[in-house]
mmCIF file of C-alpha atoms in Angstrom:
data_model
loop_
_atom_site.group_PDB
_atom_site.id
_atom_site.type_symbol
_atom_site.label_atom_id
_atom_site.label_comp_id
_atom_site.label_asym_id
_atom_site.label_seq_id
_atom_site.Cartn_x
_atom_site.Cartn_y
_atom_site.Cartn_z
ATOM 1 C CA GLN A 46 34.556 -11.361 17.509
ATOM 2 C CA GLN A 47 32.893 -8.104 16.794
ATOM 3 C CA GLN A 48 29.563 -9.869 15.810
ATOM 4 C CA VAL A 49 26.527 -9.690 17.818
ATOM 5 C CA LYS A 50 24.090 -12.777 16.989
ATOM 6 C CA GLN A 51 20.543 -12.214 17.152
ATOM 7 C CA SER A 52 17.513 -14.444 17.081
ATOM 8 C CA PRO A 53 14.998 -15.098 15.905
ATOM 9 C CA GLN A 54 14.892 -13.605 12.590
ATOM 10 C CA SER A 55 11.266 -13.070 12.849
ATOM 11 C CA LEU A 56 8.677 -13.663 15.433
ATOM 12 C CA ILE A 57 4.835 -13.780 15.661
ATOM 13 C CA VAL A 58 3.068 -13.271 18.838
ATOM 14 C CA GLN A 59 -0.415 -13.164 20.045
ATOM 15 C CA LYS A 60 -1.624 -9.732 21.501
ATOM 16 C CA GLY A 61 -1.157 -9.923 25.046
ATOM 17 C CA GLY A 62 1.674 -12.415 24.947
ATOM 18 C CA ILE A 63 5.341 -11.918 25.719
ATOM 19 C CA SER A 64 7.886 -11.459 22.822
ATOM 20 C CA ILE A 65 11.203 -12.567 23.628
ATOM 21 C CA ILE A 66 14.384 -11.967 21.491
ATOM 22 C CA ASN A 67 17.960 -13.230 22.178
ATOM 23 C CA CYS A 68 21.290 -11.940 21.562
ATOM 24 C CA ALA A 69 24.909 -13.209 22.209
ATOM 25 C CA TYR A 70 28.366 -11.550 21.848
ATOM 26 C CA GLU A 71 31.746 -12.559 21.831
ATOM 27 C CA ASN A 72 33.919 -9.488 22.597
ATOM 28 C CA THR A 73 33.987 -9.433 26.458
ATOM 29 C CA ALA A 74 35.113 -5.705 25.971
ATOM 30 C CA PHE A 75 31.621 -4.562 25.175
ATOM 31 C CA ASP A 76 29.899 -2.824 28.205
ATOM 32 C CA TYR A 77 27.070 -1.131 26.708
ATOM 33 C CA PHE A 78 23.969 -3.024 25.164
ATOM 34 C CA PRO A 79 21.253 -0.975 23.600
ATOM 35 C CA TRP A 80 18.015 -2.107 21.865
ATOM 36 C CA TYR A 81 16.786 -0.240 18.693
ATOM 37 C CA GLN A 82 13.343 -0.148 17.573
ATOM 38 C CA GLN A 83 12.556 0.476 13.743
ATOM 39 C CA PHE A 84 9.104 0.852 12.354
ATOM 40 C CA PRO A 85 8.852 0.712 8.589
ATOM 41 C CA GLY A 86 9.676 3.833 6.732
ATOM 42 C CA LYS A 87 11.532 5.174 9.824
ATOM 43 C CA GLY A 88 15.066 5.280 11.115
ATOM 44 C CA PRO A 89 15.812 3.117 14.228
ATOM 45 C CA ALA A 90 14.999 4.749 17.751
ATOM 46 C CA LEU A 91 16.673 3.813 20.984
ATOM 47 C CA LEU A 92 14.335 1.654 23.089
ATOM 48 C CA ILE A 93 16.254 0.687 26.237
ATOM 49 C CA ALA A 94 19.917 -0.019 27.064
ATOM 50 C CA ILE A 95 21.813 -1.801 29.791
ATOM 51 C CA ARG A 96 25.288 -1.870 31.204
ATOM 52 C CA PRO A 97 26.852 -5.289 32.514
ATOM 53 C CA ASP A 98 26.781 -4.132 36.031
ATOM 54 C CA VAL A 99 23.119 -4.887 36.564
ATOM 55 C CA SER A 100 21.357 -8.128 35.407
ATOM 56 C CA GLU A 101 18.045 -6.720 34.415
ATOM 57 C CA LYS A 102 16.622 -3.131 33.482
ATOM 58 C CA LYS A 103 12.873 -2.539 33.185
ATOM 59 C CA GLU A 104 11.172 0.228 31.386
ATOM 60 C CA GLY A 105 7.407 -0.395 31.286
ATOM 61 C CA ARG A 106 6.779 -3.345 29.138
ATOM 62 C CA PHE A 107 10.188 -3.659 28.083
ATOM 63 C CA THR A 108 12.837 -5.459 29.995
ATOM 64 C CA ILE A 109 16.508 -6.363 29.343
ATOM 65 C CA SER A 110 17.952 -9.482 30.857
ATOM 66 C CA PHE A 111 21.632 -9.599 30.854
ATOM 67 C CA ASN A 112 23.921 -12.632 31.655
ATOM 68 C CA LYS A 113 27.475 -11.570 31.800
ATOM 69 C CA SER A 114 28.914 -15.079 32.251
ATOM 70 C CA ALA A 115 26.910 -16.457 29.169
ATOM 71 C CA LYS A 116 27.813 -13.144 27.241
ATOM 72 C CA GLN A 117 23.879 -13.110 26.374
ATOM 73 C CA PHE A 118 21.135 -10.724 26.832
ATOM 74 C CA SER A 119 17.457 -10.425 25.773
ATOM 75 C CA LEU A 120 14.544 -8.338 25.258
ATOM 76 C CA HIS A 121 11.201 -9.125 26.668
ATOM 77 C CA ILE A 122 8.046 -7.222 25.822
ATOM 78 C CA MET A 123 5.316 -8.062 28.188
ATOM 79 C CA ASP A 124 1.768 -7.706 27.251
ATOM 80 C CA SER A 125 2.627 -7.323 23.577
ATOM 81 C CA GLN A 126 0.458 -4.892 21.488
ATOM 82 C CA PRO A 127 0.065 -4.638 17.669
ATOM 83 C CA GLY A 128 1.619 -1.102 17.974
ATOM 84 C CA ASP A 129 4.924 -3.003 19.086
ATOM 85 C CA SER A 130 5.210 -4.582 15.524
ATOM 86 C CA ALA A 131 8.396 -3.456 14.213
ATOM 87 C CA THR A 132 12.119 -4.713 13.485
ATOM 88 C CA TYR A 133 14.146 -4.899 16.987
ATOM 89 C CA PHE A 134 18.146 -4.673 16.682
ATOM 90 C CA CYS A 135 20.146 -5.447 19.472
ATOM 91 C CA ALA A 136 23.564 -3.695 19.788
ATOM 92 C CA ALA A 137 26.827 -3.468 21.524
ATOM 93 C CA SER A 138 29.530 -1.047 22.003
ATOM 94 C CA ARG A 139 32.406 0.011 24.278
ATOM 95 C CA LEU A 140 32.082 3.034 26.478
ATOM 96 C CA TYR A 141 34.663 5.221 25.202
ATOM 97 C CA ARG A 142 35.126 7.904 22.440
ATOM 98 C CA ASP A 143 34.602 7.409 18.965
ATOM 99 C CA ASP A 144 33.485 3.610 19.023
ATOM 100 C CA LYS A 145 31.102 2.136 16.802
ATOM 101 C CA ILE A 146 27.846 0.390 17.651
ATOM 102 C CA ILE A 147 27.757 -3.399 16.460
ATOM 103 C CA PHE A 148 24.286 -4.202 15.474
ATOM 104 C CA GLY A 149 22.720 -7.655 15.302
ATOM 105 C CA LYS A 150 20.834 -8.683 12.337
ATOM 106 C CA GLY A 151 17.412 -7.644 13.451
ATOM 107 C CA THR A 152 14.286 -9.526 14.258
ATOM 108 C CA ARG A 153 11.113 -8.642 12.697
ATOM 109 C CA LEU A 154 8.289 -8.683 15.269
ATOM 110 C CA HIS A 155 4.481 -8.979 14.355
ATOM 111 C CA ILE A 156 1.920 -8.933 17.100
ATOM 112 C CA LEU A 157 -1.489 -10.554 15.965
ATOM 113 C CA PRO A 158 -4.494 -8.466 16.916
ATOM 114 C CA ASP B 184 11.496 19.560 18.287
ATOM 115 C CA ALA B 185 14.905 18.906 17.922
ATOM 116 C CA MET B 186 15.535 16.382 14.987
ATOM 117 C CA VAL B 187 17.538 14.581 12.234
ATOM 118 C CA ILE B 188 16.278 15.528 8.935
ATOM 119 C CA GLN B 189 17.030 13.742 5.577
ATOM 120 C CA ASN B 190 16.498 14.866 2.114
ATOM 121 C CA PRO B 191 15.175 13.573 0.054
ATOM 122 C CA ARG B 192 13.099 10.799 1.339
ATOM 123 C CA TYR B 193 13.125 8.920 -2.045
ATOM 124 C CA GLN B 194 15.912 9.282 -4.533
ATOM 125 C CA VAL B 195 15.994 7.505 -8.088
ATOM 126 C CA THR B 196 19.147 7.726 -10.199
ATOM 127 C CA GLN B 197 20.565 5.895 -13.099
ATOM 128 C CA PHE B 198 23.484 3.563 -13.073
ATOM 129 C CA GLY B 199 26.571 5.620 -12.924
ATOM 130 C CA LYS B 200 25.045 8.777 -12.292
ATOM 131 C CA PRO B 201 26.308 10.726 -9.270
ATOM 132 C CA VAL B 202 23.998 11.245 -6.589
ATOM 133 C CA THR B 203 24.091 13.350 -3.095
ATOM 134 C CA LEU B 204 21.996 12.823 -0.075
ATOM 135 C CA SER B 205 21.670 15.298 2.632
ATOM 136 C CA CYS B 206 21.240 15.317 6.443
ATOM 137 C CA SER B 207 20.746 18.021 8.769
ATOM 138 C CA GLN B 208 20.324 18.339 12.581
ATOM 139 C CA THR B 209 19.015 20.600 15.055
ATOM 140 C CA LEU B 210 20.352 18.773 18.136
ATOM 141 C CA ASN B 211 23.815 20.332 17.831
ATOM 142 C CA HIS B 212 25.509 17.084 18.314
ATOM 143 C CA ASN B 213 29.336 16.722 17.562
ATOM 144 C CA VAL B 214 28.976 13.407 15.767
ATOM 145 C CA MET B 215 27.261 12.528 12.593
ATOM 146 C CA TYR B 216 27.043 9.086 10.921
ATOM 147 C CA TRP B 217 25.972 7.615 7.719
ATOM 148 C CA TYR B 218 24.649 3.996 7.649
ATOM 149 C CA GLN B 219 23.599 1.835 4.591
ATOM 150 C CA GLN B 220 20.705 -0.566 5.338
ATOM 151 C CA LYS B 221 19.468 -3.177 2.856
ATOM 152 C CA SER B 222 16.240 -4.907 3.190
ATOM 153 C CA SER B 223 15.936 -7.064 6.283
ATOM 154 C CA GLN B 224 19.648 -6.194 7.222
ATOM 155 C CA ALA B 225 21.182 -4.495 10.130
ATOM 156 C CA PRO B 226 22.481 -0.847 9.523
ATOM 157 C CA LYS B 227 26.080 -0.990 8.178
ATOM 158 C CA LEU B 228 28.306 2.161 9.242
ATOM 159 C CA LEU B 229 29.853 3.692 6.256
ATOM 160 C CA PHE B 230 31.571 6.695 8.017
ATOM 161 C CA HIS B 231 31.201 9.211 10.715
ATOM 162 C CA TYR B 232 32.395 12.754 11.646
ATOM 163 C CA TYR B 233 33.299 13.621 15.072
ATOM 164 C CA ASP B 234 33.200 17.453 14.731
ATOM 165 C CA LYS B 235 35.469 17.848 11.523
ATOM 166 C CA ASP B 236 37.231 14.789 11.996
ATOM 167 C CA PHE B 237 36.399 12.019 9.122
ATOM 168 C CA ASN B 238 36.446 8.602 10.130
ATOM 169 C CA ASN B 239 35.953 6.006 7.429
ATOM 170 C CA GLU B 240 35.382 2.303 7.946
ATOM 171 C CA ALA B 241 37.678 0.210 6.266
ATOM 172 C CA ASP B 242 35.315 -1.799 4.079
ATOM 173 C CA THR B 243 33.372 1.473 2.638
ATOM 174 C CA PRO B 244 33.906 1.575 -1.099
ATOM 175 C CA ASP B 245 35.732 4.640 -2.421
ATOM 176 C CA ASN B 246 32.504 5.102 -4.544
ATOM 177 C CA PHE B 247 31.106 6.756 -1.350
ATOM 178 C CA GLN B 248 32.493 10.226 -0.009
ATOM 179 C CA SER B 249 31.056 12.367 2.508
ATOM 180 C CA ARG B 250 31.011 16.084 3.522
ATOM 181 C CA ARG B 251 30.382 18.082 6.652
ATOM 182 C CA PRO B 252 30.494 21.832 5.856
ATOM 183 C CA ASN B 253 29.261 22.699 9.222
ATOM 184 C CA THR B 254 27.962 21.433 12.271
ATOM 185 C CA SER B 255 24.377 21.159 11.225
ATOM 186 C CA PHE B 256 24.779 19.591 7.847
ATOM 187 C CA CYS B 257 26.337 16.381 6.340
ATOM 188 C CA PHE B 258 26.108 14.968 2.712
ATOM 189 C CA LEU B 259 26.639 11.489 1.379
ATOM 190 C CA ASP B 260 28.206 11.521 -2.104
ATOM 191 C CA ILE B 261 27.880 8.427 -4.265
ATOM 192 C CA ARG B 262 30.054 9.077 -7.352
ATOM 193 C CA SER B 263 28.974 6.164 -9.579
ATOM 194 C CA PRO B 264 26.061 4.257 -8.059
ATOM 195 C CA GLY B 265 25.787 0.622 -8.964
ATOM 196 C CA LEU B 266 22.674 -1.555 -8.710
ATOM 197 C CA GLY B 267 24.226 -2.869 -5.326
ATOM 198 C CA ASP B 268 24.249 0.512 -3.930
ATOM 199 C CA ALA B 269 20.326 0.342 -3.903
ATOM 200 C CA ALA B 270 19.472 0.594 -0.179
ATOM 201 C CA MET B 271 18.075 2.907 2.574
ATOM 202 C CA TYR B 272 20.680 5.447 3.719
ATOM 203 C CA LEU B 273 20.430 6.425 7.460
ATOM 204 C CA CYS B 274 21.904 9.566 8.904
ATOM 205 C CA ALA B 275 22.380 9.607 12.874
ATOM 206 C CA THR B 276 23.699 11.917 15.233
ATOM 207 C CA SER B 277 25.298 11.401 18.946
ATOM 208 C CA ARG B 278 26.359 14.071 21.411
ATOM 209 C CA ASP B 279 29.808 12.753 21.272
ATOM 210 C CA GLY B 280 31.319 9.600 19.847
ATOM 211 C CA ALA B 281 31.448 7.461 23.130
ATOM 212 C CA GLY B 282 29.660 4.315 22.597
ATOM 213 C CA GLY B 283 27.146 4.554 25.419
ATOM 214 C CA ASN B 284 25.571 7.634 23.823
ATOM 215 C CA GLU B 285 22.389 7.311 22.062
ATOM 216 C CA GLN B 286 22.356 7.713 18.417
ATOM 217 C CA PHE B 287 19.528 9.617 16.811
ATOM 218 C CA PHE B 288 18.525 8.449 13.316
ATOM 219 C CA GLY B 289 16.682 10.316 10.545
ATOM 220 C CA PRO B 290 14.032 8.776 8.558
ATOM 221 C CA GLY B 291 16.351 7.910 5.874
ATOM 222 C CA THR B 292 16.627 8.102 2.069
ATOM 223 C CA ARG B 293 15.720 5.157 -0.017
ATOM 224 C CA LEU B 294 17.900 4.981 -3.028
ATOM 225 C CA THR B 295 16.766 3.298 -6.050
ATOM 226 C CA VAL B 296 19.372 2.693 -8.792
ATOM 227 C CA LEU B 297 17.911 1.936 -12.340
#
């Protein structure tokens, strides 16, 4: 019940295309859903996050779509660029003190130039 | 720039030889975390400190210990590294432990065990 399931494991997209990564969770107590981006040799960095009181959040080319009833959320990268090539982790947690983040297994994204 | 610094970036040790990894932060955050990340896997939380309070994950092997002598520094000690402990070790911080707070990660230390 603590798991966050992420798919696909790897993704190849042409430059300018839309990259879509999907995640699903079981624990309905989760109420914070961040996405972290990790470049090779670097630590993960927060990319964008959403709380379940909204169905969508957009920051530049990155959009999170959230479906509370289905317990699913996804990351859409519009106009994907080679610089977006990285590993993306979805995650979930609860908004109170001392609660850990549960990470998905990650999606390795490669944008073809 | 405020940041999370890890040293060394690469560490090679021999099977069974103790090793210490270090992390420092200039963010003045209350919480410091240690994660283990193996190739193509998600980061796995080993333990974290909320200020001086130590919180160990239930499945963290006893072989792993941690120290936080002050707000800025945190150490990961691996008492007797095995081949299975070869991984990237990530240090992270957050302002407080609330699940909604951003975690700031360091660049990691890649540990090789010979």
